[in-house]
PDB file of C-alpha atoms in Angstrom:
ATOM      1  CA  MET A   1     -22.900 -91.921 -51.504  1.00  0.00           C
ATOM      2  CA  THR A   2     -19.817 -89.865 -52.238  1.00  0.00           C
ATOM      3  CA  ASP A   3     -16.951 -91.816 -53.761  1.00  0.00           C
ATOM      4  CA  VAL A   4     -13.553 -90.604 -52.510  1.00  0.00           C
ATOM      5  CA  ASN A   5     -11.877 -91.622 -55.785  1.00  0.00           C
ATOM      6  CA  LYS A   6     -14.381 -89.525 -57.721  1.00  0.00           C
ATOM      7  CA  LEU A   7     -13.673 -86.610 -55.407  1.00  0.00           C
ATOM      8  CA  GLN A   8      -9.957 -87.033 -56.007  1.00  0.00           C
ATOM      9  CA  SER A   9     -10.534 -87.038 -59.773  1.00  0.00           C
ATOM     10  CA  ASP A  10     -12.735 -83.920 -59.543  1.00  0.00           C
ATOM     11  CA  LEU A  11     -10.095 -82.097 -57.503  1.00  0.00           C
ATOM     12  CA  ASP A  12      -7.427 -82.998 -60.072  1.00  0.00           C
ATOM     13  CA  TYR A  13      -9.693 -81.591 -62.799  1.00  0.00           C
ATOM     14  CA  ILE A  14     -10.213 -78.349 -60.870  1.00  0.00           C
ATOM     15  CA  ARG A  15      -6.506 -78.051 -60.128  1.00  0.00           C
ATOM     16  CA  GLY A  16      -5.886 -78.359 -63.888  1.00  0.00           C
ATOM     17  CA  ALA A  17      -8.474 -75.659 -64.649  1.00  0.00           C
ATOM     18  CA  ILE A  18      -6.893 -73.250 -62.173  1.00  0.00           C
ATOM     19  CA  GLY A  19      -3.412 -74.134 -63.450  1.00  0.00           C
ATOM     20  CA  GLU A  20      -4.388 -72.849 -66.911  1.00  0.00           C
ATOM     21  CA  ASP A  21      -4.559 -69.363 -65.471  1.00  0.00           C
ATOM     22  CA  ALA A  22      -4.224 -66.982 -68.420  1.00  0.00           C
ATOM     23  CA  THR A  23      -4.037 -63.945 -66.127  1.00  0.00           C
ATOM     24  CA  ALA A  24      -0.468 -64.781 -65.065  1.00  0.00           C
ATOM     25  CA  GLY A  25       1.930 -62.569 -66.984  1.00  0.00           C
ATOM     26  CA  GLY A  26       1.522 -59.132 -68.455  1.00  0.00           C
ATOM     27  CA  ILE A  27       0.841 -57.299 -71.694  1.00  0.00           C
ATOM     28  CA  PRO A  28       3.958 -57.126 -73.931  1.00  0.00           C
ATOM     29  CA  ALA A  29       2.852 -53.805 -75.499  1.00  0.00           C
ATOM     30  CA  LEU A  30       2.978 -52.174 -72.067  1.00  0.00           C
ATOM     31  CA  TYR A  31       6.496 -53.464 -71.422  1.00  0.00           C
ATOM     32  CA  PHE A  32       7.685 -51.974 -74.723  1.00  0.00           C
ATOM     33  CA  LEU A  33       5.834 -48.711 -74.077  1.00  0.00           C
ATOM     34  CA  TRP A  34       7.483 -48.235 -70.679  1.00  0.00           C
ATOM     35  CA  ALA A  35      10.878 -49.359 -72.016  1.00  0.00           C
ATOM     36  CA  ALA A  36      10.696 -46.490 -74.535  1.00  0.00           C
ATOM     37  CA  LEU A  37       9.262 -43.923 -72.086  1.00  0.00           C
ATOM     38  CA  ILE A  38      11.842 -44.703 -69.394  1.00  0.00           C
ATOM     39  CA  ALA A  39      14.833 -44.901 -71.754  1.00  0.00           C
ATOM     40  CA  VAL A  40      13.991 -41.469 -73.218  1.00  0.00           C
ATOM     41  CA  GLY A  41      12.906 -39.904 -69.924  1.00  0.00           C
ATOM     42  CA  PHE A  42      15.989 -40.980 -67.994  1.00  0.00           C
ATOM     43  CA  SER A  43      18.333 -39.846 -70.776  1.00  0.00           C
ATOM     44  CA  LEU A  44      16.907 -36.327 -70.781  1.00  0.00           C
ATOM     45  CA  PRO A  45      18.665 -35.108 -67.590  1.00  0.00           C
ATOM     46  CA  ASP A  46      22.005 -35.840 -69.327  1.00  0.00           C
ATOM     47  CA  LEU A  47      21.066 -34.710 -72.824  1.00  0.00           C
ATOM     48  CA  ALA A  48      18.379 -32.000 -72.434  1.00  0.00           C
ATOM     49  CA  PRO A  49      17.757 -31.335 -68.734  1.00  0.00           C
ATOM     50  CA  ARG A  50      15.261 -28.489 -69.224  1.00  0.00           C
ATOM     51  CA  PHE A  51      12.778 -30.820 -70.940  1.00  0.00           C
ATOM     52  CA  ALA A  52      12.908 -33.609 -68.318  1.00  0.00           C
ATOM     53  CA  GLY A  53      10.257 -32.189 -65.938  1.00  0.00           C
ATOM     54  CA  ALA A  54       7.684 -31.500 -68.655  1.00  0.00           C
ATOM     55  CA  TYR A  55       8.381 -34.839 -70.298  1.00  0.00           C
ATOM     56  CA  TRP A  56       7.665 -36.796 -67.105  1.00  0.00           C
ATOM     57  CA  LEU A  57       4.596 -34.710 -66.323  1.00  0.00           C
ATOM     58  CA  PHE A  58       2.977 -35.641 -69.643  1.00  0.00           C
ATOM     59  CA  ALA A  59       4.613 -38.991 -70.469  1.00  0.00           C
ATOM     60  CA  GLY A  60       4.352 -40.308 -66.894  1.00  0.00           C
ATOM     61  CA  THR A  61       0.705 -39.320 -66.428  1.00  0.00           C
ATOM     62  CA  GLY A  62      -0.314 -40.246 -69.982  1.00  0.00           C
ATOM     63  CA  GLY A  63       1.569 -43.557 -69.841  1.00  0.00           C
ATOM     64  CA  GLY A  64      -0.040 -44.426 -66.511  1.00  0.00           C
ATOM     65  CA  LEU A  65      -3.556 -43.678 -67.754  1.00  0.00           C
ATOM     66  CA  PHE A  66      -2.960 -45.526 -71.023  1.00  0.00           C
ATOM     67  CA  SER A  67      -1.586 -48.552 -69.110  1.00  0.00           C
ATOM     68  CA  TRP A  68      -4.679 -48.611 -66.893  1.00  0.00           C
ATOM     69  CA  TRP A  69      -6.995 -48.397 -69.934  1.00  0.00           C
ATOM     70  CA  LEU A  70      -5.121 -51.051 -71.921  1.00  0.00           C
ATOM     71  CA  GLY A  71      -4.953 -53.398 -68.907  1.00  0.00           C
ATOM     72  CA  ALA A  72      -8.712 -53.083 -68.290  1.00  0.00           C
ATOM     73  CA  ARG A  73      -9.491 -53.596 -71.995  1.00  0.00           C
ATOM     74  CA  GLU A  74      -7.261 -56.673 -72.303  1.00  0.00           C
ATOM     75  CA  SER A  75      -8.719 -58.138 -69.132  1.00  0.00           C
ATOM     76  CA  ARG A  76     -12.324 -57.736 -70.355  1.00  0.00           C
ATOM     77  CA  ARG A  77     -11.388 -59.011 -73.794  1.00  0.00           C
ATOM     78  CA  HIS A  78     -10.055 -62.199 -72.194  1.00  0.00           C
ATOM     79  CA  GLY A  79     -13.129 -62.607 -70.019  1.00  0.00           C
ATOM     80  CA  TYR A  80     -11.683 -61.474 -66.675  1.00  0.00           C
ATOM     81  CA  ASN A  81     -12.957 -58.653 -64.529  1.00  0.00           C
ATOM     82  CA  ASN A  82     -11.037 -58.854 -61.284  1.00  0.00           C
ATOM     83  CA  ALA A  83     -11.637 -55.636 -59.353  1.00  0.00           C
ATOM     84  CA  GLN A  84      -9.539 -56.800 -56.395  1.00  0.00           C
ATOM     85  CA  LEU A  85      -6.523 -57.458 -58.621  1.00  0.00           C
ATOM     86  CA  GLY A  86      -7.068 -54.084 -60.322  1.00  0.00           C
ATOM     87  CA  ARG A  87      -6.931 -52.363 -56.930  1.00  0.00           C
ATOM     88  CA  ARG A  88      -3.684 -54.212 -56.128  1.00  0.00           C
ATOM     89  CA  TYR A  89      -2.133 -53.022 -59.399  1.00  0.00           C
ATOM     90  CA  GLY A  90      -3.301 -49.464 -58.745  1.00  0.00           C
ATOM     91  CA  LEU A  91      -1.938 -49.444 -55.195  1.00  0.00           C
ATOM     92  CA  HIS A  92       1.410 -50.909 -56.242  1.00  0.00           C
ATOM     93  CA  TRP A  93       2.091 -48.419 -59.041  1.00  0.00           C
ATOM     94  CA  CYS A  94       0.770 -45.432 -57.038  1.00  0.00           C
ATOM     95  CA  LEU A  95       3.244 -46.315 -54.284  1.00  0.00           C
ATOM     96  CA  VAL A  96       5.993 -46.604 -56.903  1.00  0.00           C
ATOM     97  CA  GLY A  97       5.013 -43.164 -58.226  1.00  0.00           C
ATOM     98  CA  ALA A  98       5.220 -41.763 -54.690  1.00  0.00           C
ATOM     99  CA  ALA A  99       8.657 -43.376 -54.218  1.00  0.00           C
ATOM    100  CA  PHE A 100       9.846 -41.763 -57.481  1.00  0.00           C
ATOM    101  CA  LEU A 101       8.685 -38.364 -56.277  1.00  0.00           C
ATOM    102  CA  LEU A 102      10.552 -38.932 -52.994  1.00  0.00           C
ATOM    103  CA  CYS A 103      13.694 -39.735 -55.004  1.00  0.00           C
ATOM    104  CA  PHE A 104      13.703 -36.087 -56.113  1.00  0.00           C
ATOM    105  CA  LEU A 105      13.799 -34.878 -52.506  1.00  0.00           C
ATOM    106  CA  PRO A 106      17.502 -35.555 -51.735  1.00  0.00           C
ATOM    107  CA  LEU A 107      18.368 -34.130 -55.182  1.00  0.00           C
ATOM    108  CA  VAL A 108      16.395 -30.925 -54.592  1.00  0.00           C
ATOM    109  CA  LEU A 109      17.826 -30.551 -51.078  1.00  0.00           C
ATOM    110  CA  GLY A 110      21.341 -31.147 -52.389  1.00  0.00           C
ATOM    111  CA  ARG A 111      21.891 -34.108 -50.058  1.00  0.00           C
ATOM    112  CA  VAL A 112      23.217 -36.339 -52.830  1.00  0.00           C
ATOM    113  CA  THR A 113      25.183 -35.696 -56.013  1.00  0.00           C
ATOM    114  CA  PRO A 114      23.157 -35.740 -59.276  1.00  0.00           C
ATOM    115  CA  GLU A 115      24.970 -38.966 -60.180  1.00  0.00           C
ATOM    116  CA  MET A 116      23.927 -40.718 -56.958  1.00  0.00           C
ATOM    117  CA  GLY A 117      20.415 -39.297 -57.360  1.00  0.00           C
ATOM    118  CA  GLY A 118      20.169 -40.887 -60.801  1.00  0.00           C
ATOM    119  CA  ALA A 119      21.372 -44.228 -59.484  1.00  0.00           C
ATOM    120  CA  ASN A 120      18.752 -44.073 -56.703  1.00  0.00           C
ATOM    121  CA  PHE A 121      16.015 -44.045 -59.346  1.00  0.00           C
ATOM    122  CA  LEU A 122      17.425 -47.309 -60.689  1.00  0.00           C
ATOM    123  CA  LEU A 123      17.364 -48.820 -57.189  1.00  0.00           C
ATOM    124  CA  VAL A 124      13.718 -47.809 -56.671  1.00  0.00           C
ATOM    125  CA  THR A 125      12.773 -48.996 -60.173  1.00  0.00           C
ATOM    126  CA  GLY A 126      14.524 -52.331 -59.593  1.00  0.00           C
ATOM    127  CA  ILE A 127      12.719 -52.901 -56.294  1.00  0.00           C
ATOM    128  CA  ALA A 128       9.376 -51.782 -57.797  1.00  0.00           C
ATOM    129  CA  TYR A 129       9.632 -54.158 -60.742  1.00  0.00           C
ATOM    130  CA  SER A 130      10.985 -57.068 -58.691  1.00  0.00           C
ATOM    131  CA  LEU A 131       8.137 -56.783 -56.200  1.00  0.00           C
ATOM    132  CA  ALA A 132       5.623 -56.441 -59.061  1.00  0.00           C
ATOM    133  CA  GLY A 133       7.095 -59.704 -60.351  1.00  0.00           C
ATOM    134  CA  VAL A 134       6.551 -61.376 -56.984  1.00  0.00           C
ATOM    135  CA  HIS A 135       2.985 -60.123 -56.423  1.00  0.00           C
ATOM    136  CA  LEU A 136       1.514 -59.253 -59.843  1.00  0.00           C
ATOM    137  CA  GLU A 137       3.279 -60.379 -63.033  1.00  0.00           C
ATOM    138  CA  ARG A 138       6.101 -62.916 -62.985  1.00  0.00           C
ATOM    139  CA  PRO A 139       8.003 -61.519 -66.063  1.00  0.00           C
ATOM    140  CA  LEU A 140       8.630 -58.280 -64.181  1.00  0.00           C
ATOM    141  CA  LEU A 141      10.731 -60.161 -61.632  1.00  0.00           C
ATOM    142  CA  TRP A 142      13.246 -61.053 -64.319  1.00  0.00           C
ATOM    143  CA  CYS A 143      13.671 -57.449 -65.426  1.00  0.00           C
ATOM    144  CA  GLY A 144      13.770 -56.089 -61.864  1.00  0.00           C
ATOM    145  CA  VAL A 145      16.753 -58.255 -60.923  1.00  0.00           C
ATOM    146  CA  PRO A 146      19.098 -56.929 -63.694  1.00  0.00           C
ATOM    147  CA  MET A 147      18.093 -53.386 -62.695  1.00  0.00           C
ATOM    148  CA  LEU A 148      19.275 -54.090 -59.145  1.00  0.00           C
ATOM    149  CA  ILE A 149      22.507 -55.574 -60.478  1.00  0.00           C
ATOM    150  CA  ALA A 150      22.946 -52.503 -62.732  1.00  0.00           C
ATOM    151  CA  TYR A 151      22.457 -50.293 -59.663  1.00  0.00           C
ATOM    152  CA  GLY A 152      25.299 -52.086 -57.879  1.00  0.00           C
ATOM    153  CA  VAL A 153      27.565 -51.687 -60.917  1.00  0.00           C
ATOM    154  CA  LEU A 154      26.720 -47.972 -61.240  1.00  0.00           C
ATOM    155  CA  VAL A 155      27.422 -47.242 -57.581  1.00  0.00           C
ATOM    156  CA  VAL A 156      30.733 -49.097 -57.634  1.00  0.00           C
ATOM    157  CA  PHE A 157      32.093 -47.668 -60.908  1.00  0.00           C
ATOM    158  CA  MET A 158      30.226 -44.312 -61.170  1.00  0.00           C
ATOM    159  CA  PRO A 159      30.555 -44.002 -64.956  1.00  0.00           C
ATOM    160  CA  PRO A 160      29.698 -40.747 -66.824  1.00  0.00           C
ATOM    161  CA  HIS A 161      26.139 -40.227 -68.224  1.00  0.00           C
ATOM    162  CA  ILE A 162      24.705 -42.177 -65.314  1.00  0.00           C
ATOM    163  CA  TRP A 163      21.078 -41.083 -66.027  1.00  0.00           C
ATOM    164  CA  THR A 164      21.307 -42.305 -69.609  1.00  0.00           C
ATOM    165  CA  ILE A 165      22.810 -45.611 -68.502  1.00  0.00           C
ATOM    166  CA  THR A 166      20.037 -45.949 -65.919  1.00  0.00           C
ATOM    167  CA  GLY A 167      17.326 -45.347 -68.523  1.00  0.00           C
ATOM    168  CA  ILE A 168      18.864 -47.733 -71.020  1.00  0.00           C
ATOM    169  CA  SER A 169      19.296 -50.426 -68.323  1.00  0.00           C
ATOM    170  CA  VAL A 170      15.626 -50.205 -67.352  1.00  0.00           C
ATOM    171  CA  GLY A 171      14.513 -50.049 -71.000  1.00  0.00           C
ATOM    172  CA  ALA A 172      16.618 -53.067 -71.977  1.00  0.00           C
ATOM    173  CA  ALA A 173      15.323 -55.086 -69.012  1.00  0.00           C
ATOM    174  CA  LEU A 174      11.706 -54.227 -69.891  1.00  0.00           C
ATOM    175  CA  CYS A 175      12.262 -55.134 -73.564  1.00  0.00           C
ATOM    176  CA  TRP A 176      13.644 -58.471 -72.427  1.00  0.00           C
ATOM    177  CA  ALA A 177      10.510 -59.058 -70.323  1.00  0.00           C
ATOM    178  CA  GLY A 178       8.293 -57.972 -73.241  1.00  0.00           C
ATOM    179  CA  PHE A 179       9.948 -60.313 -75.742  1.00  0.00           C
ATOM    180  CA  SER A 180       9.910 -63.271 -73.343  1.00  0.00           C
ATOM    181  CA  ARG A 181       6.236 -62.645 -72.474  1.00  0.00           C
ATOM    182  CA  ARG A 182       5.320 -62.389 -76.169  1.00  0.00           C
ATOM    183  CA  ALA A 183       7.161 -65.643 -76.874  1.00  0.00           C
ATOM    184  CA  ALA A 184       5.261 -67.339 -74.026  1.00  0.00           C
ATOM    185  CA  LEU A 185       1.915 -66.061 -75.354  1.00  0.00           C
ATOM    186  CA  ASN A 186       2.753 -67.223 -78.895  1.00  0.00           C
ATOM    187  CA  ALA A 187       3.712 -70.646 -77.536  1.00  0.00           C
ATOM    188  CA  ASP A 188       0.346 -70.845 -75.701  1.00  0.00           C
ATOM    189  CA  HIS A 189      -1.554 -70.090 -78.923  1.00  0.00           C
ATOM    190  CA  THR A 190       0.399 -72.590 -81.013  1.00  0.00           C
ATOM    191  CA  PRO A 191      -1.688 -75.754 -81.405  1.00  0.00           C
TER     192      PRO A 191
ATOM    193  CA  MET B   1     -18.650 -89.964 -41.678  1.00  0.00           C
ATOM    194  CA  LYS B   2     -19.507 -86.387 -40.636  1.00  0.00           C
ATOM    195  CA  ALA B   3     -17.474 -84.791 -43.427  1.00  0.00           C
ATOM    196  CA  LEU B   4     -19.540 -86.602 -46.056  1.00  0.00           C
ATOM    197  CA  THR B   5     -22.816 -85.191 -44.760  1.00  0.00           C
ATOM    198  CA  ALA B   6     -21.282 -81.689 -44.630  1.00  0.00           C
ATOM    199  CA  LEU B   7     -20.564 -81.724 -48.383  1.00  0.00           C
ATOM    200  CA  ASP B   8     -22.878 -79.527 -50.444  1.00  0.00           C
ATOM    201  CA  PRO B   9     -24.580 -81.789 -53.031  1.00  0.00           C
ATOM    202  CA  LEU B  10     -24.804 -78.894 -55.486  1.00  0.00           C
ATOM    203  CA  LEU B  11     -21.031 -78.489 -55.430  1.00  0.00           C
ATOM    204  CA  GLU B  12     -20.262 -82.176 -55.869  1.00  0.00           C
ATOM    205  CA  HIS B  13     -20.468 -81.744 -59.649  1.00  0.00           C
ATOM    206  CA  ARG B  14     -16.975 -80.951 -60.944  1.00  0.00           C
ATOM    207  CA  ILE B  15     -18.072 -78.164 -63.322  1.00  0.00           C
ATOM    208  CA  ARG B  16     -20.167 -76.453 -60.642  1.00  0.00           C
ATOM    209  CA  LEU B  17     -17.334 -76.730 -58.108  1.00  0.00           C
ATOM    210  CA  GLY B  18     -14.760 -75.590 -60.683  1.00  0.00           C
ATOM    211  CA  THR B  19     -16.929 -72.590 -61.578  1.00  0.00           C
ATOM    212  CA  CYS B  20     -17.206 -71.518 -57.947  1.00  0.00           C
ATOM    213  CA  VAL B  21     -13.470 -71.987 -57.306  1.00  0.00           C
ATOM    214  CA  LEU B  22     -12.525 -69.947 -60.403  1.00  0.00           C
ATOM    215  CA  LEU B  23     -14.985 -67.186 -59.515  1.00  0.00           C
ATOM    216  CA  ALA B  24     -13.733 -67.072 -55.929  1.00  0.00           C
ATOM    217  CA  LYS B  25     -10.222 -66.622 -57.305  1.00  0.00           C
ATOM    218  CA  HIS B  26     -10.894 -64.129 -60.114  1.00  0.00           C
ATOM    219  CA  GLY B  27     -13.972 -62.194 -59.026  1.00  0.00           C
ATOM    220  CA  GLU B  28     -15.890 -62.026 -62.312  1.00  0.00           C
ATOM    221  CA  LEU B  29     -15.509 -64.209 -65.414  1.00  0.00           C
ATOM    222  CA  SER B  30     -17.288 -64.339 -68.738  1.00  0.00           C
ATOM    223  CA  PHE B  31     -19.152 -67.393 -69.964  1.00  0.00           C
ATOM    224  CA  ALA B  32     -16.543 -67.908 -72.709  1.00  0.00           C
ATOM    225  CA  ARG B  33     -13.655 -67.812 -70.228  1.00  0.00           C
ATOM    226  CA  LEU B  34     -15.354 -70.284 -67.881  1.00  0.00           C
ATOM    227  CA  LYS B  35     -16.048 -72.558 -70.831  1.00  0.00           C
ATOM    228  CA  SER B  36     -12.427 -72.556 -72.027  1.00  0.00           C
ATOM    229  CA  GLN B  37     -10.921 -72.897 -68.566  1.00  0.00           C
ATOM    230  CA  LEU B  38     -13.228 -75.728 -67.514  1.00  0.00           C
ATOM    231  CA  HIS B  39     -13.095 -77.481 -70.925  1.00  0.00           C
ATOM    232  CA  ALA B  40     -16.895 -77.622 -70.939  1.00  0.00           C
ATOM    233  CA  THR B  41     -19.426 -77.496 -73.760  1.00  0.00           C
ATOM    234  CA  ASP B  42     -21.869 -74.585 -74.116  1.00  0.00           C
ATOM    235  CA  GLY B  43     -24.852 -76.756 -73.206  1.00  0.00           C
ATOM    236  CA  ASN B  44     -23.322 -78.449 -70.186  1.00  0.00           C
ATOM    237  CA  LEU B  45     -21.806 -75.294 -68.750  1.00  0.00           C
ATOM    238  CA  GLY B  46     -25.030 -73.343 -69.336  1.00  0.00           C
ATOM    239  CA  ALA B  47     -27.072 -75.988 -67.530  1.00  0.00           C
ATOM    240  CA  GLN B  48     -24.701 -76.116 -64.537  1.00  0.00           C
ATOM    241  CA  LEU B  49     -24.529 -72.328 -64.271  1.00  0.00           C
ATOM    242  CA  ARG B  50     -28.325 -72.141 -64.326  1.00  0.00           C
ATOM    243  CA  LYS B  51     -28.508 -74.557 -61.377  1.00  0.00           C
ATOM    244  CA  LEU B  52     -26.047 -72.442 -59.388  1.00  0.00           C
ATOM    245  CA  GLU B  53     -27.940 -69.273 -60.295  1.00  0.00           C
ATOM    246  CA  GLU B  54     -31.305 -70.758 -59.306  1.00  0.00           C
ATOM    247  CA  ARG B  55     -29.889 -71.633 -55.869  1.00  0.00           C
ATOM    248  CA  GLY B  56     -28.594 -68.052 -55.516  1.00  0.00           C
ATOM    249  CA  TYR B  57     -24.904 -69.025 -55.551  1.00  0.00           C
ATOM    250  CA  LEU B  58     -24.154 -67.026 -58.718  1.00  0.00           C
ATOM    251  CA  LEU B  59     -25.059 -63.562 -59.961  1.00  0.00           C
ATOM    252  CA  SER B  60     -24.922 -62.746 -63.659  1.00  0.00           C
ATOM    253  CA  THR B  61     -24.836 -59.527 -65.655  1.00  0.00           C
ATOM    254  CA  LYS B  62     -24.865 -58.932 -69.383  1.00  0.00           C
ATOM    255  CA  ASP B  63     -22.994 -56.282 -71.331  1.00  0.00           C
ATOM    256  CA  PHE B  64     -21.056 -55.808 -74.561  1.00  0.00           C
ATOM    257  CA  VAL B  65     -17.316 -56.351 -75.025  1.00  0.00           C
ATOM    258  CA  GLU B  66     -16.202 -54.987 -78.394  1.00  0.00           C
ATOM    259  CA  ARG B  67     -19.809 -55.137 -79.636  1.00  0.00           C
ATOM    260  CA  LYS B  68     -20.182 -58.807 -78.668  1.00  0.00           C
ATOM    261  CA  PRO B  69     -22.828 -59.641 -76.055  1.00  0.00           C
ATOM    262  CA  THR B  70     -21.076 -61.073 -73.010  1.00  0.00           C
ATOM    263  CA  THR B  71     -22.482 -62.654 -69.859  1.00  0.00           C
ATOM    264  CA  TRP B  72     -20.427 -62.162 -66.708  1.00  0.00           C
ATOM    265  CA  TYR B  73     -20.718 -64.347 -63.600  1.00  0.00           C
ATOM    266  CA  ARG B  74     -19.652 -63.741 -60.030  1.00  0.00           C
ATOM    267  CA  LEU B  75     -20.223 -65.529 -56.729  1.00  0.00           C
ATOM    268  CA  SER B  76     -22.888 -64.204 -54.381  1.00  0.00           C
ATOM    269  CA  ASP B  77     -22.182 -64.001 -50.636  1.00  0.00           C
ATOM    270  CA  GLU B  78     -24.278 -67.134 -50.247  1.00  0.00           C
ATOM    271  CA  GLY B  79     -22.241 -68.910 -52.924  1.00  0.00           C
ATOM    272  CA  LEU B  80     -18.957 -67.915 -51.312  1.00  0.00           C
ATOM    273  CA  ALA B  81     -20.117 -69.170 -47.903  1.00  0.00           C
ATOM    274  CA  ALA B  82     -21.309 -72.449 -49.461  1.00  0.00           C
ATOM    275  CA  LEU B  83     -17.986 -72.914 -51.252  1.00  0.00           C
ATOM    276  CA  GLU B  84     -15.976 -72.269 -48.088  1.00  0.00           C
ATOM    277  CA  SER B  85     -18.070 -74.728 -46.119  1.00  0.00           C
ATOM    278  CA  HIS B  86     -17.814 -77.345 -48.904  1.00  0.00           C
ATOM    279  CA  MET B  87     -14.028 -76.927 -49.133  1.00  0.00           C
ATOM    280  CA  THR B  88     -13.701 -77.317 -45.356  1.00  0.00           C
ATOM    281  CA  ALA B  89     -15.700 -80.556 -45.537  1.00  0.00           C
ATOM    282  CA  LEU B  90     -13.575 -81.772 -48.471  1.00  0.00           C
ATOM    283  CA  ARG B  91     -10.383 -81.040 -46.539  1.00  0.00           C
ATOM    284  CA  ALA B  92     -11.710 -82.939 -43.515  1.00  0.00           C
ATOM    285  CA  LEU B  93     -12.655 -85.867 -45.749  1.00  0.00           C
ATOM    286  CA  ILE B  94      -9.243 -85.985 -47.407  1.00  0.00           C
ATOM    287  CA  ASP B  95      -7.492 -85.711 -44.021  1.00  0.00           C
ATOM    288  CA  ALA B  96      -9.651 -88.541 -42.678  1.00  0.00           C
ATOM    289  CA  THR B  97      -8.877 -90.831 -45.613  1.00  0.00           C
ATOM    290  CA  GLY B  98      -5.170 -90.005 -45.484  1.00  0.00           C
ATOM    291  CA  VAL B  99      -5.002 -89.078 -49.193  1.00  0.00           C
ATOM    292  CA  GLY B 100      -1.982 -86.851 -49.786  1.00  0.00           C
ATOM    293  CA  ALA B 101      -0.347 -87.802 -46.493  1.00  0.00           C
ATOM    294  CA  GLY B 102       3.392 -87.375 -46.692  1.00  0.00           C
ATOM    295  CA  GLU B 103       3.185 -84.787 -49.475  1.00  0.00           C
ATOM    296  CA  PRO B 104       4.877 -81.479 -48.773  1.00  0.00           C
TER     297      PRO B 104
END
C-alpha cells in the first residue's frame, strides 16, 4: 500500500537533490579568458587596425576551441556528460559567431560609420550574453545587461575610441561575472 | 484508486526515483555525482542502481577520467518510458488527494 505522506516526503527529497544542481553557472577561467581576448581584440581597431583581422582569426578560433575543451573537461571532472546541453551551447555560440560576422557586413559595405559599427558589436554581444544567461549560465545575464546599457550610452554620446570602450565594457562585465561566479563556487565549497 | 496501481513499484524507492529523475535531466552522470547529489552511501546507491540496471532501466559504461576509473549511467528508452508513466501516475495521485492545491 502506497502511503501518500511517504510519497510527499520522497518528492521533497528528490526536489532537494535536483535543487543542488552544480551545473548551474559557468567556469570562471573562461569568463576571464574571454574578458582578456575581447578587451584586446576590440581595442585593436582603434590602436592597431591592421592586426585586428589576424588577431580575431587566431584568438577567436583558438579561444572557441579551448572553451569547448575546457567545458567538456570540467563537465566530465564533475561527473556530468550532458550531450544535449553541449549541443545547446554549441548552437548558441555558433549563432553568436555568425551574428558577429554579419556585423562586419554594414561596415564593409559602408552603410554605417566605423563608430556605429563598433557600437553594433556591443549590442550583439550584450544580447548574446544576456540570452546565454537566460538559457545556459545565469552569471552571463548579469554581464549582458551592463553591455546593453553601455551600448545605449555609446550611441547617445558617441565618445572617441568607441571600439576600445566597447572592448573594455565587455571585458569588465565578464570579469564581474567571473569574480561573482568564483565567489559562489568558493561559498559552495566552504563547509 | 487507479493512480496507485499505475505507480511503478521499482520507482517507489526514493533513491531509484531520484536517480531516474536526475538522469532524465542531465543525460549521463557518474556514480560519484549521483552519490553526492542523492546523499546516498556507496553500498545503498550501488544496490539500487543494480536493481534498475537488471530491469533494463539504466545503461552503464566505464571509462577513465583523469586516470580514475569512472562508471557512467544513463536512462534507457525503457527507463525513460517507465519514469514518464510513473510521474504521470504520481501527478494524478497528488491531484486526487488535493496536495499542493492553491499553490501557484
